[in-house]
mmCIF file of N, CA and C and ligand atoms in Angstrom:
data_model
loop_
_atom_site.group_PDB
_atom_site.id
_atom_site.type_symbol
_atom_site.label_atom_id
_atom_site.label_comp_id
_atom_site.label_asym_id
_atom_site.label_seq_id
_atom_site.Cartn_x
_atom_site.Cartn_y
_atom_site.Cartn_z
ATOM 1 N N UNK A 1 62.796 21.336 -67.383
ATOM 2 C CA UNK A 1 63.839 20.598 -66.672
ATOM 3 C C UNK A 1 65.077 21.472 -66.493
ATOM 4 N N UNK A 2 65.714 21.433 -65.340
ATOM 5 C CA UNK A 2 66.876 22.297 -65.104
ATOM 6 C C UNK A 2 68.163 21.758 -65.707
ATOM 7 N N UNK A 3 68.122 20.583 -66.331
ATOM 8 C CA UNK A 3 69.364 19.962 -66.780
ATOM 9 C C UNK A 3 69.495 20.018 -68.296
ATOM 10 N N UNK A 4 70.630 20.523 -68.748
ATOM 11 C CA UNK A 4 70.932 20.513 -70.177
ATOM 12 C C UNK A 4 72.250 19.783 -70.362
ATOM 13 N N UNK A 5 72.199 18.680 -71.090
ATOM 14 C CA UNK A 5 73.379 17.824 -71.245
ATOM 15 C C UNK A 5 74.173 18.212 -72.487
ATOM 16 N N UNK A 6 75.472 18.390 -72.319
ATOM 17 C CA UNK A 6 76.373 18.704 -73.436
ATOM 18 C C UNK A 6 77.012 17.407 -73.937
ATOM 19 N N UNK A 7 76.596 16.898 -75.096
ATOM 20 C CA UNK A 7 77.116 15.609 -75.575
ATOM 21 C C UNK A 7 78.584 15.651 -75.989
ATOM 22 N N UNK A 8 79.186 16.842 -75.992
ATOM 23 C CA UNK A 8 80.614 16.937 -76.325
ATOM 24 C C UNK A 8 81.500 16.943 -75.085
ATOM 25 N N UNK A 9 80.911 16.782 -73.885
ATOM 26 C CA UNK A 9 81.767 16.775 -72.687
ATOM 27 C C UNK A 9 82.718 15.576 -72.732
ATOM 28 N N UNK A 10 83.809 15.701 -71.980
ATOM 29 C CA UNK A 10 84.920 14.738 -72.119
ATOM 30 C C UNK A 10 84.502 13.313 -71.737
ATOM 31 N N UNK A 11 83.592 13.174 -70.771
ATOM 32 C CA UNK A 11 83.193 11.813 -70.380
ATOM 33 C C UNK A 11 82.247 11.203 -71.420
ATOM 34 N N UNK A 12 81.451 12.032 -72.081
ATOM 35 C CA UNK A 12 80.638 11.526 -73.190
ATOM 36 C C UNK A 12 81.566 10.998 -74.290
ATOM 37 N N UNK A 13 82.660 11.711 -74.509
ATOM 38 C CA UNK A 13 83.616 11.278 -75.541
ATOM 39 C C UNK A 13 84.331 9.991 -75.117
ATOM 40 N N UNK A 14 84.626 9.852 -73.825
ATOM 41 C CA UNK A 14 85.200 8.590 -73.328
ATOM 42 C C UNK A 14 84.203 7.458 -73.550
ATOM 43 N N UNK A 15 82.931 7.703 -73.232
ATOM 44 C CA UNK A 15 81.908 6.653 -73.390
ATOM 45 C C UNK A 15 81.753 6.255 -74.852
ATOM 46 N N UNK A 16 81.965 7.189 -75.778
ATOM 47 C CA UNK A 16 81.857 6.854 -77.211
ATOM 48 C C UNK A 16 83.139 6.234 -77.751
ATOM 49 N N UNK A 17 84.172 6.117 -76.903
ATOM 50 C CA UNK A 17 85.432 5.520 -77.334
ATOM 51 C C UNK A 17 86.310 6.478 -78.114
ATOM 52 N N UNK A 18 86.017 7.777 -78.061
ATOM 53 C CA UNK A 18 86.805 8.763 -78.819
ATOM 54 C C UNK A 18 88.085 9.146 -78.074
ATOM 55 N N UNK A 19 88.083 8.923 -76.754
ATOM 56 C CA UNK A 19 89.228 9.246 -75.897
ATOM 57 C C UNK A 19 89.499 8.012 -75.043
ATOM 58 N N UNK A 20 90.787 7.603 -74.920
ATOM 59 C CA UNK A 20 91.074 6.395 -74.128
ATOM 60 C C UNK A 20 90.881 6.636 -72.629
ATOM 61 N N UNK A 21 90.718 5.555 -71.903
ATOM 62 C CA UNK A 21 90.650 5.640 -70.438
ATOM 63 C C UNK A 21 91.217 4.364 -69.864
ATOM 64 N N UNK A 22 91.619 4.434 -68.598
ATOM 65 C CA UNK A 22 92.103 3.250 -67.885
ATOM 66 C C UNK A 22 90.930 2.687 -67.085
ATOM 67 N N UNK A 23 90.266 1.699 -67.705
ATOM 68 C CA UNK A 23 89.026 1.157 -67.137
ATOM 69 C C UNK A 23 89.308 0.267 -65.930
ATOM 70 N N UNK A 24 88.509 0.446 -64.895
ATOM 71 C CA UNK A 24 88.570 -0.384 -63.686
ATOM 72 C C UNK A 24 87.439 -1.410 -63.702
ATOM 73 N N UNK A 25 86.264 -1.002 -64.147
ATOM 74 C CA UNK A 25 85.100 -1.893 -64.205
ATOM 75 C C UNK A 25 84.105 -1.319 -65.200
ATOM 76 N N UNK A 26 83.365 -2.199 -65.855
ATOM 77 C CA UNK A 26 82.301 -1.716 -66.736
ATOM 78 C C UNK A 26 81.155 -2.703 -66.756
ATOM 79 N N UNK A 27 79.960 -2.140 -66.848
ATOM 80 C CA UNK A 27 78.738 -2.932 -66.935
ATOM 81 C C UNK A 27 77.867 -2.302 -68.023
ATOM 82 N N UNK A 28 76.669 -2.831 -68.164
ATOM 83 C CA UNK A 28 75.743 -2.293 -69.162
ATOM 84 C C UNK A 28 75.491 -0.801 -68.954
ATOM 85 N N UNK A 29 75.397 -0.394 -67.705
ATOM 86 C CA UNK A 29 74.979 0.983 -67.399
ATOM 87 C C UNK A 29 76.059 1.865 -66.796
ATOM 88 N N UNK A 30 77.222 1.303 -66.500
ATOM 89 C CA UNK A 30 78.198 2.011 -65.659
ATOM 90 C C UNK A 30 79.612 1.786 -66.165
ATOM 91 N N UNK A 31 80.454 2.845 -66.052
ATOM 92 C CA UNK A 31 81.885 2.729 -66.350
ATOM 93 C C UNK A 31 82.656 3.332 -65.188
ATOM 94 N N UNK A 32 83.708 2.627 -64.763
ATOM 95 C CA UNK A 32 84.590 3.133 -63.704
ATOM 96 C C UNK A 32 86.006 3.158 -64.260
ATOM 97 N N UNK A 33 86.691 4.296 -64.111
ATOM 98 C CA UNK A 33 88.039 4.437 -64.687
ATOM 99 C C UNK A 33 88.873 5.342 -63.796
ATOM 100 N N UNK A 34 90.191 5.275 -64.008
ATOM 101 C CA UNK A 34 91.119 6.073 -63.202
ATOM 102 C C UNK A 34 91.046 7.540 -63.604
ATOM 103 N N UNK A 35 91.047 8.421 -62.595
ATOM 104 C CA UNK A 35 91.113 9.856 -62.850
ATOM 105 C C UNK A 35 92.486 10.183 -63.453
ATOM 106 N N UNK A 36 92.493 11.069 -64.431
ATOM 107 C CA UNK A 36 93.730 11.399 -65.137
ATOM 108 C C UNK A 36 94.689 12.215 -64.258
ATOM 109 N N UNK A 37 94.151 12.915 -63.261
ATOM 110 C CA UNK A 37 94.982 13.699 -62.331
ATOM 111 C C UNK A 37 94.617 13.287 -60.898
ATOM 112 N N UNK A 38 95.147 12.131 -60.452
ATOM 113 C CA UNK A 38 94.707 11.592 -59.153
ATOM 114 C C UNK A 38 95.096 12.479 -57.979
ATOM 115 N N UNK A 39 94.183 12.601 -57.021
ATOM 116 C CA UNK A 39 94.411 13.387 -55.803
ATOM 117 C C UNK A 39 94.742 12.492 -54.614
ATOM 118 N N UNK A 40 94.835 11.200 -54.830
ATOM 119 C CA UNK A 40 95.123 10.246 -53.755
ATOM 120 C C UNK A 40 95.691 8.989 -54.415
ATOM 121 N N UNK A 41 96.318 8.104 -53.628
ATOM 122 C CA UNK A 41 96.842 6.861 -54.220
ATOM 123 C C UNK A 41 95.788 6.091 -55.017
ATOM 124 N N UNK A 42 94.555 6.108 -54.534
ATOM 125 C CA UNK A 42 93.431 5.577 -55.323
ATOM 126 C C UNK A 42 92.511 6.745 -55.653
ATOM 127 N N UNK A 43 92.241 6.948 -56.929
ATOM 128 C CA UNK A 43 91.276 7.975 -57.341
ATOM 129 C C UNK A 43 90.640 7.505 -58.640
ATOM 130 N N UNK A 44 89.439 6.966 -58.502
ATOM 131 C CA UNK A 44 88.701 6.506 -59.680
ATOM 132 C C UNK A 44 87.401 7.295 -59.791
ATOM 133 N N UNK A 45 86.862 7.294 -60.999
ATOM 134 C CA UNK A 45 85.608 7.993 -61.296
ATOM 135 C C UNK A 45 84.599 6.963 -61.777
ATOM 136 N N UNK A 46 83.409 6.984 -61.200
ATOM 137 C CA UNK A 46 82.312 6.123 -61.648
ATOM 138 C C UNK A 46 81.299 6.992 -62.369
ATOM 139 N N UNK A 47 80.933 6.589 -63.586
ATOM 140 C CA UNK A 47 79.949 7.357 -64.349
ATOM 141 C C UNK A 47 78.871 6.416 -64.892
ATOM 142 N N UNK A 48 77.635 6.906 -64.958
ATOM 143 C CA UNK A 48 76.613 6.155 -65.681
ATOM 144 C C UNK A 48 76.845 6.322 -67.186
ATOM 145 N N UNK A 49 76.437 5.344 -67.967
ATOM 146 C CA UNK A 49 76.539 5.488 -69.427
ATOM 147 C C UNK A 49 75.490 6.465 -69.965
ATOM 148 N N UNK A 50 74.426 6.636 -69.219
ATOM 149 C CA UNK A 50 73.360 7.537 -69.635
ATOM 150 C C UNK A 50 73.797 8.994 -69.537
ATOM 151 N N UNK A 51 73.049 9.851 -70.244
ATOM 152 C CA UNK A 51 73.390 11.281 -70.357
ATOM 153 C C UNK A 51 72.786 12.072 -69.204
ATOM 154 N N UNK A 52 73.471 12.065 -68.069
ATOM 155 C CA UNK A 52 73.018 12.793 -66.882
ATOM 156 C C UNK A 52 74.083 13.804 -66.483
ATOM 157 N N UNK A 53 73.641 15.005 -66.181
ATOM 158 C CA UNK A 53 74.560 16.110 -65.919
ATOM 159 C C UNK A 53 75.213 15.991 -64.545
ATOM 160 N N UNK A 54 74.424 15.587 -63.557
ATOM 161 C CA UNK A 54 74.933 15.593 -62.178
ATOM 162 C C UNK A 54 74.114 14.615 -61.338
ATOM 163 N N UNK A 55 74.414 14.607 -60.047
ATOM 164 C CA UNK A 55 73.754 13.643 -59.161
ATOM 165 C C UNK A 55 72.242 13.815 -59.147
ATOM 166 N N UNK A 56 71.774 15.057 -59.010
ATOM 167 C CA UNK A 56 70.315 15.219 -58.871
ATOM 168 C C UNK A 56 69.590 14.873 -60.166
ATOM 169 N N UNK A 57 70.236 15.089 -61.312
ATOM 170 C CA UNK A 57 69.666 14.664 -62.594
ATOM 171 C C UNK A 57 69.570 13.137 -62.649
ATOM 172 N N UNK A 58 70.667 12.463 -62.279
ATOM 173 C CA UNK A 58 70.693 10.994 -62.288
ATOM 174 C C UNK A 58 69.636 10.436 -61.335
ATOM 175 N N UNK A 59 69.588 10.979 -60.117
ATOM 176 C CA UNK A 59 68.645 10.467 -59.110
ATOM 177 C C UNK A 59 67.197 10.676 -59.535
ATOM 178 N N UNK A 60 66.936 11.790 -60.251
ATOM 179 C CA UNK A 60 65.561 12.099 -60.637
ATOM 180 C C UNK A 60 65.112 11.329 -61.870
ATOM 181 N N UNK A 61 66.017 11.097 -62.827
ATOM 182 C CA UNK A 61 65.571 10.625 -64.136
ATOM 183 C C UNK A 61 66.106 9.266 -64.579
ATOM 184 N N UNK A 62 67.130 8.753 -63.937
ATOM 185 C CA UNK A 62 67.633 7.429 -64.330
ATOM 186 C C UNK A 62 66.627 6.359 -63.924
ATOM 187 N N UNK A 63 66.662 5.239 -64.638
ATOM 188 C CA UNK A 63 65.786 4.118 -64.287
ATOM 189 C C UNK A 63 66.304 3.446 -63.014
ATOM 190 N N UNK A 64 65.423 2.698 -62.371
ATOM 191 C CA UNK A 64 65.829 1.950 -61.177
ATOM 192 C C UNK A 64 66.982 1.001 -61.517
ATOM 193 N N UNK A 65 66.926 0.420 -62.693
ATOM 194 C CA UNK A 65 67.990 -0.511 -63.110
ATOM 195 C C UNK A 65 69.342 0.199 -63.208
ATOM 196 N N UNK A 66 69.342 1.386 -63.800
ATOM 197 C CA UNK A 66 70.592 2.161 -63.903
ATOM 198 C C UNK A 66 71.127 2.537 -62.528
ATOM 199 N N UNK A 67 70.221 2.956 -61.649
ATOM 200 C CA UNK A 67 70.634 3.418 -60.320
ATOM 201 C C UNK A 67 71.198 2.263 -59.498
ATOM 202 N N UNK A 68 70.539 1.129 -59.563
ATOM 203 C CA UNK A 68 71.031 -0.035 -58.816
ATOM 204 C C UNK A 68 72.358 -0.498 -59.406
ATOM 205 N N UNK A 69 72.434 -0.584 -60.710
ATOM 206 C CA UNK A 69 73.668 -1.037 -61.359
ATOM 207 C C UNK A 69 74.839 -0.124 -60.986
ATOM 208 N N UNK A 70 74.594 1.179 -61.026
ATOM 209 C CA UNK A 70 75.657 2.136 -60.704
ATOM 210 C C UNK A 70 76.193 1.896 -59.295
ATOM 211 N N UNK A 71 75.287 1.832 -58.331
ATOM 212 C CA UNK A 71 75.740 1.727 -56.937
ATOM 213 C C UNK A 71 76.340 0.363 -56.620
ATOM 214 N N UNK A 72 75.803 -0.702 -57.188
ATOM 215 C CA UNK A 72 76.375 -2.031 -56.941
ATOM 216 C C UNK A 72 77.757 -2.125 -57.591
ATOM 217 N N UNK A 73 77.925 -1.493 -58.747
ATOM 218 C CA UNK A 73 79.241 -1.516 -59.405
ATOM 219 C C UNK A 73 80.250 -0.736 -58.572
ATOM 220 N N UNK A 74 79.855 0.426 -58.066
ATOM 221 C CA UNK A 74 80.754 1.204 -57.206
ATOM 222 C C UNK A 74 81.134 0.391 -55.965
ATOM 223 N N UNK A 75 80.163 -0.262 -55.353
ATOM 224 C CA UNK A 75 80.455 -1.060 -54.152
ATOM 225 C C UNK A 75 81.444 -2.181 -54.466
ATOM 226 N N UNK A 76 81.283 -2.812 -55.631
ATOM 227 C CA UNK A 76 82.194 -3.889 -56.012
ATOM 228 C C UNK A 76 83.602 -3.352 -56.240
ATOM 229 N N UNK A 77 83.704 -2.189 -56.867
ATOM 230 C CA UNK A 77 85.025 -1.574 -57.107
ATOM 231 C C UNK A 77 85.686 -1.215 -55.777
ATOM 232 N N UNK A 78 84.920 -0.681 -54.848
ATOM 233 C CA UNK A 78 85.459 -0.348 -53.522
ATOM 234 C C UNK A 78 86.039 -1.603 -52.874
ATOM 235 N N UNK A 79 85.332 -2.702 -52.971
ATOM 236 C CA UNK A 79 85.837 -3.963 -52.421
ATOM 237 C C UNK A 79 87.072 -4.427 -53.191
ATOM 238 N N UNK A 80 87.011 -4.378 -54.507
ATOM 239 C CA UNK A 80 88.128 -4.864 -55.331
ATOM 240 C C UNK A 80 89.395 -4.047 -55.111
ATOM 241 N N UNK A 81 89.239 -2.768 -54.818
ATOM 242 C CA UNK A 81 90.407 -1.902 -54.610
ATOM 243 C C UNK A 81 90.923 -1.974 -53.174
ATOM 244 N N UNK A 82 90.291 -2.796 -52.347
ATOM 245 C CA UNK A 82 90.756 -2.996 -50.974
ATOM 246 C C UNK A 82 90.390 -1.870 -50.031
ATOM 247 N N UNK A 83 89.366 -1.104 -50.382
ATOM 248 C CA UNK A 83 89.003 0.062 -49.572
ATOM 249 C C UNK A 83 87.851 -0.212 -48.610
ATOM 250 N N UNK A 84 87.183 -1.334 -48.763
ATOM 251 C CA UNK A 84 86.060 -1.642 -47.872
ATOM 252 C C UNK A 84 86.585 -1.913 -46.467
ATOM 253 N N UNK A 85 85.726 -1.789 -45.474
ATOM 254 C CA UNK A 85 86.132 -2.055 -44.098
ATOM 255 C C UNK A 85 86.838 -0.859 -43.494
ATOM 256 N N UNK A 86 87.682 -1.097 -42.460
ATOM 257 C CA UNK A 86 88.258 0.016 -41.716
ATOM 258 C C UNK A 86 89.162 0.923 -42.535
ATOM 259 N N UNK A 87 89.790 0.434 -43.575
ATOM 260 C CA UNK A 87 90.645 1.266 -44.439
ATOM 261 C C UNK A 87 89.876 2.494 -44.927
ATOM 262 N N UNK A 88 88.726 2.254 -45.505
ATOM 263 C CA UNK A 88 87.815 3.336 -45.872
ATOM 264 C C UNK A 88 88.189 4.095 -47.124
ATOM 265 N N UNK A 89 87.391 5.090 -47.427
ATOM 266 C CA UNK A 89 87.504 5.853 -48.676
ATOM 267 C C UNK A 89 86.616 7.070 -48.553
ATOM 268 N N UNK A 90 86.662 7.917 -49.563
ATOM 269 C CA UNK A 90 85.707 9.032 -49.652
ATOM 270 C C UNK A 90 85.034 8.957 -51.015
ATOM 271 N N UNK A 91 83.729 9.089 -51.040
ATOM 272 C CA UNK A 91 82.955 9.164 -52.290
ATOM 273 C C UNK A 91 82.331 10.542 -52.352
ATOM 274 N N UNK A 92 82.703 11.304 -53.381
ATOM 275 C CA UNK A 92 82.182 12.677 -53.485
ATOM 276 C C UNK A 92 81.746 12.966 -54.919
ATOM 277 N N UNK A 93 80.794 13.878 -55.015
ATOM 278 C CA UNK A 93 80.392 14.334 -56.343
ATOM 279 C C UNK A 93 80.223 15.849 -56.308
ATOM 280 N N UNK A 94 80.652 16.493 -57.364
ATOM 281 C CA UNK A 94 80.576 17.943 -57.484
ATOM 282 C C UNK A 94 79.500 18.306 -58.493
ATOM 283 N N UNK A 95 78.857 19.459 -58.256
ATOM 284 C CA UNK A 95 77.838 19.919 -59.199
ATOM 285 C C UNK A 95 77.889 21.434 -59.313
ATOM 286 N N UNK A 96 77.854 21.891 -60.542
ATOM 287 C CA UNK A 96 77.672 23.305 -60.826
ATOM 288 C C UNK A 96 78.788 24.203 -60.318
ATOM 289 N N UNK A 97 78.435 25.452 -60.128
ATOM 290 C CA UNK A 97 79.415 26.481 -59.778
ATOM 291 C C UNK A 97 79.922 26.288 -58.354
ATOM 292 N N UNK A 98 79.018 26.109 -57.396
ATOM 293 C CA UNK A 98 79.452 25.962 -56.002
ATOM 294 C C UNK A 98 80.302 24.710 -55.821
ATOM 295 N N UNK A 99 79.914 23.630 -56.502
ATOM 296 C CA UNK A 99 80.667 22.386 -56.409
ATOM 297 C C UNK A 99 81.913 22.372 -57.273
ATOM 298 N N UNK A 100 82.102 23.420 -58.092
ATOM 299 C CA UNK A 100 83.246 23.525 -59.004
ATOM 300 C C UNK A 100 83.359 22.297 -59.907
ATOM 301 N N UNK A 101 82.212 21.882 -60.446
ATOM 302 C CA UNK A 101 82.188 20.738 -61.357
ATOM 303 C C UNK A 101 82.900 21.103 -62.655
ATOM 304 N N UNK A 102 83.867 20.260 -63.032
ATOM 305 C CA UNK A 102 84.649 20.506 -64.255
ATOM 306 C C UNK A 102 83.999 19.824 -65.459
ATOM 307 N N UNK A 103 83.561 18.611 -65.269
ATOM 308 C CA UNK A 103 83.020 17.826 -66.385
ATOM 309 C C UNK A 103 81.511 17.624 -66.161
ATOM 310 N N UNK A 104 80.668 18.133 -67.071
ATOM 311 C CA UNK A 104 79.222 18.103 -66.847
ATOM 312 C C UNK A 104 78.544 16.797 -67.257
ATOM 313 N N UNK A 105 79.119 15.691 -66.781
ATOM 314 C CA UNK A 105 78.495 14.364 -66.871
ATOM 315 C C UNK A 105 78.626 13.789 -65.467
ATOM 316 N N UNK A 106 77.510 13.335 -64.893
ATOM 317 C CA UNK A 106 77.545 12.878 -63.497
ATOM 318 C C UNK A 106 78.685 11.894 -63.262
ATOM 319 N N UNK A 107 79.458 12.156 -62.220
ATOM 320 C CA UNK A 107 80.516 11.228 -61.831
ATOM 321 C C UNK A 107 80.693 11.244 -60.325
ATOM 322 N N UNK A 108 81.008 10.074 -59.798
ATOM 323 C CA UNK A 108 81.315 9.913 -58.379
ATOM 324 C C UNK A 108 82.813 9.667 -58.275
ATOM 325 N N UNK A 109 83.506 10.527 -57.517
ATOM 326 C CA UNK A 109 84.930 10.307 -57.232
ATOM 327 C C UNK A 109 85.037 9.312 -56.072
ATOM 328 N N UNK A 110 85.868 8.289 -56.223
ATOM 329 C CA UNK A 110 86.199 7.386 -55.124
ATOM 330 C C UNK A 110 87.680 7.577 -54.829
ATOM 331 N N UNK A 111 87.963 8.060 -53.628
ATOM 332 C CA UNK A 111 89.344 8.370 -53.236
ATOM 333 C C UNK A 111 89.728 7.542 -52.023
ATOM 334 N N UNK A 112 90.988 7.090 -51.992
ATOM 335 C CA UNK A 112 91.449 6.337 -50.838
ATOM 336 C C UNK A 112 92.945 6.115 -50.896
ATOM 337 N N UNK A 113 93.419 5.290 -49.953
ATOM 338 C CA UNK A 113 94.837 4.968 -49.930
ATOM 339 C C UNK A 113 95.656 5.879 -49.040
ATOM 340 N N UNK A 114 95.047 6.906 -48.492
ATOM 341 C CA UNK A 114 95.691 7.759 -47.487
ATOM 342 C C UNK A 114 94.586 8.449 -46.685
ATOM 343 N N UNK A 115 94.975 9.038 -45.544
ATOM 344 C CA UNK A 115 94.009 9.848 -44.792
ATOM 345 C C UNK A 115 93.781 11.121 -45.590
ATOM 346 N N UNK A 116 92.523 11.412 -45.865
ATOM 347 C CA UNK A 116 92.175 12.425 -46.869
ATOM 348 C C UNK A 116 91.947 13.820 -46.301
ATOM 349 N N UNK A 117 91.991 13.981 -45.003
ATOM 350 C CA UNK A 117 91.774 15.307 -44.430
ATOM 351 C C UNK A 117 90.296 15.635 -44.359
ATOM 352 N N UNK A 118 90.024 16.869 -43.947
ATOM 353 C CA UNK A 118 88.639 17.291 -43.803
ATOM 354 C C UNK A 118 87.951 17.375 -45.162
ATOM 355 N N UNK A 119 86.645 17.248 -45.141
ATOM 356 C CA UNK A 119 85.880 17.232 -46.382
ATOM 357 C C UNK A 119 85.969 18.557 -47.133
ATOM 358 N N UNK A 120 85.801 19.671 -46.405
ATOM 359 C CA UNK A 120 85.748 20.981 -47.048
ATOM 360 C C UNK A 120 86.677 21.924 -46.302
ATOM 361 N N UNK A 121 87.446 22.709 -47.037
ATOM 362 C CA UNK A 121 88.290 23.738 -46.408
ATOM 363 C C UNK A 121 87.404 24.745 -45.685
ATOM 364 N N UNK A 122 87.824 25.215 -44.512
ATOM 365 C CA UNK A 122 87.048 26.270 -43.868
ATOM 366 C C UNK A 122 86.986 27.493 -44.791
ATOM 367 N N UNK A 123 85.847 28.143 -44.809
ATOM 368 C CA UNK A 123 85.676 29.301 -45.708
ATOM 369 C C UNK A 123 86.538 30.468 -45.228
HETATM 370 P P1 5GP B 201 84.910 17.422 -61.296
HETATM 371 O O1 5GP B 201 85.700 18.633 -60.921
HETATM 372 O O2 5GP B 201 84.031 17.661 -62.496
HETATM 373 O O3 5GP B 201 84.185 16.811 -60.133
HETATM 374 O O4 5GP B 201 85.982 16.326 -61.666
HETATM 375 C C1 5GP B 201 86.368 16.040 -62.978
HETATM 376 C C2 5GP B 201 87.503 15.055 -62.893
HETATM 377 O O5 5GP B 201 87.717 14.538 -64.183
HETATM 378 C C3 5GP B 201 88.837 15.677 -62.429
HETATM 379 O O6 5GP B 201 89.279 15.006 -61.260
HETATM 380 C C4 5GP B 201 89.761 15.459 -63.626
HETATM 381 O O7 5GP B 201 91.073 15.121 -63.253
HETATM 382 C C5 5GP B 201 89.085 14.322 -64.372
HETATM 383 N N1 5GP B 201 89.306 14.336 -65.808
HETATM 384 C C6 5GP B 201 89.192 15.401 -66.651
HETATM 385 N N2 5GP B 201 89.455 15.043 -67.905
HETATM 386 C C7 5GP B 201 89.733 13.714 -67.877
HETATM 387 C C8 5GP B 201 90.082 12.770 -68.899
HETATM 388 O O8 5GP B 201 90.194 13.063 -70.084
HETATM 389 N N3 5GP B 201 90.295 11.494 -68.483
HETATM 390 C C9 5GP B 201 90.192 11.112 -67.154
HETATM 391 N N4 5GP B 201 90.413 9.833 -66.869
HETATM 392 N N5 5GP B 201 89.855 11.982 -66.182
HETATM 393 C C10 5GP B 201 89.636 13.273 -66.557
#
């Protein structure tokens, strides 16, 4: 398997309650909380409770229940934060070196509250 999970990563520590977070929503399989260094008026992070390194790890190995719970929880948060409909938002995930992933626990960034610009800077 190409994925090696580091149980000492900061989001694993948040999930164990060792580090506080500003929770937006939580379910059996999913936690959503405010990013500590927001890049937009709304910037929350959705993470599965399971030990998955990145998106492709989660998509390949999480159970159907975890995957459905994660996405339905994100959709509910998007609605609750007033981002659904024409207002809109951006959902992004980073992985590895090219993606400049900082925390090696799968997370989806949900950003909104302003026009966010182009997705990627021109090289
Ligand atoms: P990445 O670059 O891995 O996609 O994003 C990691 C995100 O985690 C960054 O936006 C960073 O601000 C956020 N982050 C890092 N440490 C903490 C923390 O201790 N608490 C919270 N709430 N967010 C964090």
